[in-house]
Coordinates of C-alpha atoms and ligand atoms in Angstrom, one line a residue:
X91 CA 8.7 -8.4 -15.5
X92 CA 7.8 -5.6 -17.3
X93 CA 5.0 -3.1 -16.6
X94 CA 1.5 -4.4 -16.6
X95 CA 0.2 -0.7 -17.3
X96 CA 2.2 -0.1 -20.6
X97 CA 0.3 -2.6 -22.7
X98 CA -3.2 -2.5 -21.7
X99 CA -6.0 -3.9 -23.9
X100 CA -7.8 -1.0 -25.2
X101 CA -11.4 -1.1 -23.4
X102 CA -10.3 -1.6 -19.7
X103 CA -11.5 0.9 -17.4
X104 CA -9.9 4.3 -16.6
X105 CA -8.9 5.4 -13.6
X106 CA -9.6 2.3 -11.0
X107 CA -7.4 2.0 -8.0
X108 CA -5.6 -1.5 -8.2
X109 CA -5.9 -3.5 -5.5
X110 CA -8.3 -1.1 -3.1
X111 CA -9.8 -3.9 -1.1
X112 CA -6.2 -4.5 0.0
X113 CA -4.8 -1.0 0.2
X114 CA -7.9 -0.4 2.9
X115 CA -7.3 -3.6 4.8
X116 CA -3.7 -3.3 5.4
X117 CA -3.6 0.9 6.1
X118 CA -6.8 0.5 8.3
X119 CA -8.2 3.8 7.6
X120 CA -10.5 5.0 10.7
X121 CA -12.1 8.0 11.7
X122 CA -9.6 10.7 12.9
X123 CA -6.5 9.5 11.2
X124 CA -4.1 11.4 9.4
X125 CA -2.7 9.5 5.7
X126 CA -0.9 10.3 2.9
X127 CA -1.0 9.3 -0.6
X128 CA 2.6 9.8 -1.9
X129 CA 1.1 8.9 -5.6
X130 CA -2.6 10.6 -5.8
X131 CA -2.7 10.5 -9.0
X132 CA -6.8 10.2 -10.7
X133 CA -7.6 10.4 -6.6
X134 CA -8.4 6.5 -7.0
X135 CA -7.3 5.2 -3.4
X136 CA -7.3 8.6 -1.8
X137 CA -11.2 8.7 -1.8
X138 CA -11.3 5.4 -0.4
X139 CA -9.3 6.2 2.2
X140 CA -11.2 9.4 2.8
X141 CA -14.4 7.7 2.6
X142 CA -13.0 5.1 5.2
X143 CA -11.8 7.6 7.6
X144 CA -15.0 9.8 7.7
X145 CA -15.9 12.6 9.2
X146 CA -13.0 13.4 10.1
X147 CA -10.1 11.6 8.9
X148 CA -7.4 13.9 6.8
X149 CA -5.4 13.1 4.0
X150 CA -2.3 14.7 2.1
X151 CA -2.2 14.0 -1.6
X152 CA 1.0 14.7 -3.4
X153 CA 1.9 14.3 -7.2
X154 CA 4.9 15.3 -9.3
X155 CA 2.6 15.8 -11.7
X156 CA 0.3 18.7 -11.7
X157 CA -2.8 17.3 -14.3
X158 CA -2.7 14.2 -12.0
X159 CA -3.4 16.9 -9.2
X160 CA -6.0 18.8 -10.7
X161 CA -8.0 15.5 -11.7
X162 CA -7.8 14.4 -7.9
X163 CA -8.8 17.7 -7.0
X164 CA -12.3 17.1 -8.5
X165 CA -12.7 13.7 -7.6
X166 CA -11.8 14.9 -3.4
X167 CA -14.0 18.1 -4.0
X168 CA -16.9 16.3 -2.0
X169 CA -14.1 15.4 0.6
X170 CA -13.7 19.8 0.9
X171 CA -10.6 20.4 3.6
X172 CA -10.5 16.9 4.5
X173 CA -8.5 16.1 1.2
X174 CA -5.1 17.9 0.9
X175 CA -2.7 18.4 -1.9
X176 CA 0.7 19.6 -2.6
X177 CA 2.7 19.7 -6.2
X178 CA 5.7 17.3 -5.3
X179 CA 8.1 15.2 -6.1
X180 CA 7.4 12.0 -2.8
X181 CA 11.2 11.8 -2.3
X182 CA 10.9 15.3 -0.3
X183 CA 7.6 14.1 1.3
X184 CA 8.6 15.4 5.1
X185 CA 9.4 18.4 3.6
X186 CA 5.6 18.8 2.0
X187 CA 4.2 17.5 5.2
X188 CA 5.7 19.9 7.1
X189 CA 4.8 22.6 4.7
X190 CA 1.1 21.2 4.6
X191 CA 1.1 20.9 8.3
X192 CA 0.3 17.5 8.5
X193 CA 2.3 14.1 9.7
X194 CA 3.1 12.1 11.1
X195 CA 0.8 9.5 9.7
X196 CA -1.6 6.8 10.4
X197 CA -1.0 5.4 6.8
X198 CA 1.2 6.1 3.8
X199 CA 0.6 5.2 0.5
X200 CA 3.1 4.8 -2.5
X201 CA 1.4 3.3 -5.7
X202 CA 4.4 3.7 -8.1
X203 CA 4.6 4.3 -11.3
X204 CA 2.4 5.6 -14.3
X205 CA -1.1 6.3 -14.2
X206 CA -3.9 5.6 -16.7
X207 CA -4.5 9.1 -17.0
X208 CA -0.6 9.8 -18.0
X209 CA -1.1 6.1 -20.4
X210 CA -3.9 7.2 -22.0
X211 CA -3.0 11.0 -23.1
X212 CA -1.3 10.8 -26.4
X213 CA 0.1 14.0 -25.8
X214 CA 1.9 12.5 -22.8
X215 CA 3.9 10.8 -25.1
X216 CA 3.9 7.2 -22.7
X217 CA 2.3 5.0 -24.9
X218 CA 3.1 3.1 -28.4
X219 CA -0.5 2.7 -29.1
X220 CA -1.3 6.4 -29.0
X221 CA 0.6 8.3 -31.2
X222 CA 2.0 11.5 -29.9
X223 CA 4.9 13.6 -29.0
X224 CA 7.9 11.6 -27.5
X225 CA 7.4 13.2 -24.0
X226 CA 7.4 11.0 -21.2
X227 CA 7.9 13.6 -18.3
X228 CA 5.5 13.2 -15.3
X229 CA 6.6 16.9 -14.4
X230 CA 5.9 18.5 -17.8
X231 CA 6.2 21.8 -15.7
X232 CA 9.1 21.4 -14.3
X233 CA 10.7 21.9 -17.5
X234 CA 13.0 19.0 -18.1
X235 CA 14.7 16.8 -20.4
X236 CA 11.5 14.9 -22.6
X237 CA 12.2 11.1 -23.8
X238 CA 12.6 12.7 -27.8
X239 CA 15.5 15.0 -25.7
X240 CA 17.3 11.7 -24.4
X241 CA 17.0 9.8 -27.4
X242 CA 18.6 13.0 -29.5
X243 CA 21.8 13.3 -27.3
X244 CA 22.3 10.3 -25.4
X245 CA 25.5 8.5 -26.3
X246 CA 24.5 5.0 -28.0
X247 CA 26.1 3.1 -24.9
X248 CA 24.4 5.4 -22.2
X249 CA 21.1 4.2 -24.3
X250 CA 22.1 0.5 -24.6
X251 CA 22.5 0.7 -20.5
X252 CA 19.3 2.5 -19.9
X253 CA 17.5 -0.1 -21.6
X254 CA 19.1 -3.2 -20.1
X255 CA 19.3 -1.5 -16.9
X256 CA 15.2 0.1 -16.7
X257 CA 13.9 -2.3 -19.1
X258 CA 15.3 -5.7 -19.1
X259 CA 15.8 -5.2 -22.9
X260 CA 17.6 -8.3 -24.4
X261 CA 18.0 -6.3 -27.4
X262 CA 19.2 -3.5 -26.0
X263 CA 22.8 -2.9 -28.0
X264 CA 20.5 -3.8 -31.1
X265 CA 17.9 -1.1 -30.6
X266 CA 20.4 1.4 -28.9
X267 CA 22.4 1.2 -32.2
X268 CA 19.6 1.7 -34.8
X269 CA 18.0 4.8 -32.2
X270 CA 21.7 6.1 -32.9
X271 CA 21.9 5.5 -36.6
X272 CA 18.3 6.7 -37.4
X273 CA 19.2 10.3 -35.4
X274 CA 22.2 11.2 -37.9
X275 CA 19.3 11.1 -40.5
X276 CA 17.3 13.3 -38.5
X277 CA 15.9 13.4 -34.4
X278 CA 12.9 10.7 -33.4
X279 CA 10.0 12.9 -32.1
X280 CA 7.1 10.5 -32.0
X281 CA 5.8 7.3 -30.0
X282 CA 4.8 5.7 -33.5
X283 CA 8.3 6.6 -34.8
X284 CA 9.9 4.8 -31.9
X285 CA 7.5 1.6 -32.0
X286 CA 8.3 1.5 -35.6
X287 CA 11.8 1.4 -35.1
X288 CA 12.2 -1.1 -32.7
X289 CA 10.3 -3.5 -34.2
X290 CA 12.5 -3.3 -37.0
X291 CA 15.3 -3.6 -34.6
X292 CA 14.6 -6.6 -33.3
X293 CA 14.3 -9.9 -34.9
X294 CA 10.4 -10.7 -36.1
X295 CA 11.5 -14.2 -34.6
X296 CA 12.4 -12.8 -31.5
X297 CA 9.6 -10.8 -30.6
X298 CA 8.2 -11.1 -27.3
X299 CA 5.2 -13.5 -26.9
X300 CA 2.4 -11.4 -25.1
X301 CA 3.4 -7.9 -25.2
X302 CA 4.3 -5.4 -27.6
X303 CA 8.2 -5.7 -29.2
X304 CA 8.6 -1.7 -27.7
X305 CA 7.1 -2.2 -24.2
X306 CA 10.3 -2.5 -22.6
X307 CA 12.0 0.0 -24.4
X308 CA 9.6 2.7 -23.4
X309 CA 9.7 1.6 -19.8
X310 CA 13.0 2.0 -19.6
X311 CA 13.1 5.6 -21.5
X312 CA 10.0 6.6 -19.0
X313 CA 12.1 5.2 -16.2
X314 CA 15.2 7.1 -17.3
X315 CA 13.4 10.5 -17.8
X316 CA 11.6 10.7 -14.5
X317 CA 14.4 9.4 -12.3
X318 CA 11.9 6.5 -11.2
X319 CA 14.4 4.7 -9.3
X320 CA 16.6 7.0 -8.3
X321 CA 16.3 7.7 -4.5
X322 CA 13.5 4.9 -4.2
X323 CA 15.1 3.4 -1.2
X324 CA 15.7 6.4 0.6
X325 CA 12.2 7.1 -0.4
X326 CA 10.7 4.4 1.4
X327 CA 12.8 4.9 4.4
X328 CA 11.6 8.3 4.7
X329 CA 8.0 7.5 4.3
X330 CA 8.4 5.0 7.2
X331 CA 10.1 7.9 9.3
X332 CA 6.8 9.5 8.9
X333 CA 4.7 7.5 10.3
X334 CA 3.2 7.6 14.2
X335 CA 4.0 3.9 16.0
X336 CA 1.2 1.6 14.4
X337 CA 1.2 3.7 11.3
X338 CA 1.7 1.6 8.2
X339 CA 3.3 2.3 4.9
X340 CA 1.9 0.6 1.6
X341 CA 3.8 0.2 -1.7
X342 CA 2.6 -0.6 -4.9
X343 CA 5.1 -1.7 -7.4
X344 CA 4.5 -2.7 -11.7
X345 CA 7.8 -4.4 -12.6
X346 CA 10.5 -6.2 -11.1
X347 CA 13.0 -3.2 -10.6
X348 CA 10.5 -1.1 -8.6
X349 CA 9.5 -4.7 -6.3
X350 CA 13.2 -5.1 -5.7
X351 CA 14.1 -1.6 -4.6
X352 CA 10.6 -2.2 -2.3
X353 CA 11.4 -5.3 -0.8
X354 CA 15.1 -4.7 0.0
X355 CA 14.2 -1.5 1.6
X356 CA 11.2 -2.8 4.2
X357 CA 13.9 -5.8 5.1
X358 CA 16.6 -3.3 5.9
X359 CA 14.5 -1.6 7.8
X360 CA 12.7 -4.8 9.3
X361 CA 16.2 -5.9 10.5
X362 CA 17.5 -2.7 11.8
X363 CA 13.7 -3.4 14.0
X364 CA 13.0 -0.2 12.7
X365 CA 9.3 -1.1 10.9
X366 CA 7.9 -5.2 11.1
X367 CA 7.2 -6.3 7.8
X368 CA 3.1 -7.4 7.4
X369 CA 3.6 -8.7 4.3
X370 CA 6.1 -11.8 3.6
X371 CA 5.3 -12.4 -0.2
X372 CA 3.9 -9.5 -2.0
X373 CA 0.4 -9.3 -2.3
X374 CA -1.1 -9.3 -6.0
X375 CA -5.3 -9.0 -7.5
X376 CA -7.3 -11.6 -7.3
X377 CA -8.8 -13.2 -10.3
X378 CA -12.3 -10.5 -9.7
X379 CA -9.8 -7.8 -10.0
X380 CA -7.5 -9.1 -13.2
X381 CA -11.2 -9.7 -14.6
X382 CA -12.6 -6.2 -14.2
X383 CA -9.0 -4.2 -14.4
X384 CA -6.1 -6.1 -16.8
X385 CA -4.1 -3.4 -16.4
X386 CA -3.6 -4.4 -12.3
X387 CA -1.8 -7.5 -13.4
X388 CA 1.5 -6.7 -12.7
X389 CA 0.9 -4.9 -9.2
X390 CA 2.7 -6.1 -6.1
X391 CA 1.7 -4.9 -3.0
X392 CA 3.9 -4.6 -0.1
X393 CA 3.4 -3.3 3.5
X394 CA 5.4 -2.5 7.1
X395 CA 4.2 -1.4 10.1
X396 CA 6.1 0.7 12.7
X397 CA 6.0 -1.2 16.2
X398 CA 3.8 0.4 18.7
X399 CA 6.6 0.0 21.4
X400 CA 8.7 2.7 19.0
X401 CA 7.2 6.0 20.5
X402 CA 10.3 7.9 19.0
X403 CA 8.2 10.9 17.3
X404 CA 5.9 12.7 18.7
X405 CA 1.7 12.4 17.9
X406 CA 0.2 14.7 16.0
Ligands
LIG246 C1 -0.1 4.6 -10.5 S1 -0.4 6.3 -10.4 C2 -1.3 6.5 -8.9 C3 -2.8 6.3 -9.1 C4 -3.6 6.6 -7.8 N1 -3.2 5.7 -6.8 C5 -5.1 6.5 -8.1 O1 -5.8 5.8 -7.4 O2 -5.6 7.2 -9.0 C6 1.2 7.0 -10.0 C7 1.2 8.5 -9.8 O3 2.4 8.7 -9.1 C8 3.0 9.9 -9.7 N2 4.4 9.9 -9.4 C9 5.3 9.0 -9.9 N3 6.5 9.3 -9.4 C10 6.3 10.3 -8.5 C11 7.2 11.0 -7.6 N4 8.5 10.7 -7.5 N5 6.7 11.9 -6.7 C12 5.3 12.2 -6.8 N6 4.5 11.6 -7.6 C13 5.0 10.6 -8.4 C14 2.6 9.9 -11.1 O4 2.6 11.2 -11.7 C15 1.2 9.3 -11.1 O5 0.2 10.2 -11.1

């Protein structure tokens, strides 16, 4: 399945946390506790779970991206030295908690993925209905390759894999060929360029039925240039590793890659009797939700708990 975010009616609102109600109920935010949100992002669920876990409950905010920072930073302001952030990437999260000072944790959060904020600046370049510069980074400080970068040296079968592998692309040999063709006449530098050429790519017949002919190309050339799955796993374990016994880790996945790489990881981790899994099927909105926020309708929720009886790291 691809991702629900990436083709968004036009009028939904900005900036809501998907599936809140649920994030709350299974991290069971109280006063006192110390959580994490591995994905701030807009601040969305971290100001729930401050607000749940007032006066004094703390929380760490990290983001590889630094706008997505600064945006949370004025949403927490009210929170003051309650709400905590650090510029990151969440696959070195012990490493920023032990910089920040804080762990282990009473709750974890991982909401994967793109955010509206990032969807809905053009100049992000993660959209085909905005037009703007190919970009795609979530790290546009960090200096790295951009998406117009990939596309202008990638070999044509290292882009054919990239879009079977990160988006599922039928058409992916089709698309990968005319992305190489169209570059000998000169370098693709815009979302609108890119739409436009893969709807030409693939057959009018063929088009997909309810999203856009691009949508799975520009998940997987997101996916490619941020790394999105690389180290997911290990992510996840390490997340777990960080939590106090009774702590809980929460995962938020978009598409069926990202669900995959989340459920195989809480069972490994369930049978090595490591974490107990809390949620057998993933958890997904309600009817209210998809109503008031389309763009939650491909979130999955999964969740694990670390057993009481483990009291192999210390409290904090
Ligand atoms: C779906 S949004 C989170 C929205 C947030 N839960 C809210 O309520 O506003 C995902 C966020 O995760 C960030 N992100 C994605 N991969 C990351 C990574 N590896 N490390 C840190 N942040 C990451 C993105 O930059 C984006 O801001």
């Amino acid at each position: 399945m691809v991702e629900g975010r990436a083709h968004e009616p036009e009028d939904v609102p900005r900036h809501v946390p998907v599936l809140p109600a649920e994030v709350l109920a299974f991290l069971g935010p109280r006063p006192g506790g110390c959580y994490c949100d591995g994905t701030v992002g807009g601040g969305g669920h971290a100001e729930a779970l401050l607000a749940a876990s007032a006066p004094d409950g703390v929380l760490l905010g990290v983001d590889r991206d630094g706008e997505a920072l600064a945006a949370a930073a004025d949403r927490l302001r009210p929170c003051g030295g309650r709400a905590r952030r650090m510029h990151g990437d969440y696959r070195d999260l012990a490493a920023l908690a032990a910089a920040a000072g804080l762990g282990p944790f009473d709750g974890i959060l991982l909401d994967l993925g793109v955010s509206s904020l990032q969807f809905d600046d053009p100049s992000r370049g993660f959209s085909f209905r905005r037009d703007g510069p190919l970009d795609m980074r979530m790290d546009r400080a960090g200096g790295g390759p951009t998406a117009a970068d990939l596309l202008r040296v990638a070999p044509p079968a290292e882009l054919e894999a990239i879009l079977r592998d990160f988006g599922e692309e039928r058409w992916a040999r089709r698309i990968a060929r005319a992305l190489a063709a169209t570059r000998a006449r000169g370098a693709i530098a815009t979302t609108a360029e890119l739409a436009g050429l893969v709807e030409r790519a693939i057959p009018r017949r063929a088009w997909p039925p309810r999203i856009h002919p691009a949508t799975r190309t520009f998940q997987a050339l997101r996916i490619a240039v941020n790394r999105e799955l690389e180290g997911l796993d290990a992510a996840l374990a390490d997340a777990a590793a960080l939590l106090k016994p009774g702590g809980r880790l929460a995962a938020i996945s978009f598409h069926s890659l990202e669900d995959r790489a989340v459920k195989t990881t809480f069972r490994r981790l369930a049978a090595e009797r490591a974490m107990e899994i809390l949620t057998r099927k993933p958890v997904t909105p309600g009817a209210g939700e998809l109503a008031a926020n389309p763009r939650a309708r491909s979130a999955k929720l999964r969740a694990i708990a670390r057993p009481i009886a483990d009291c192999g790291i210390a409290e904090c």
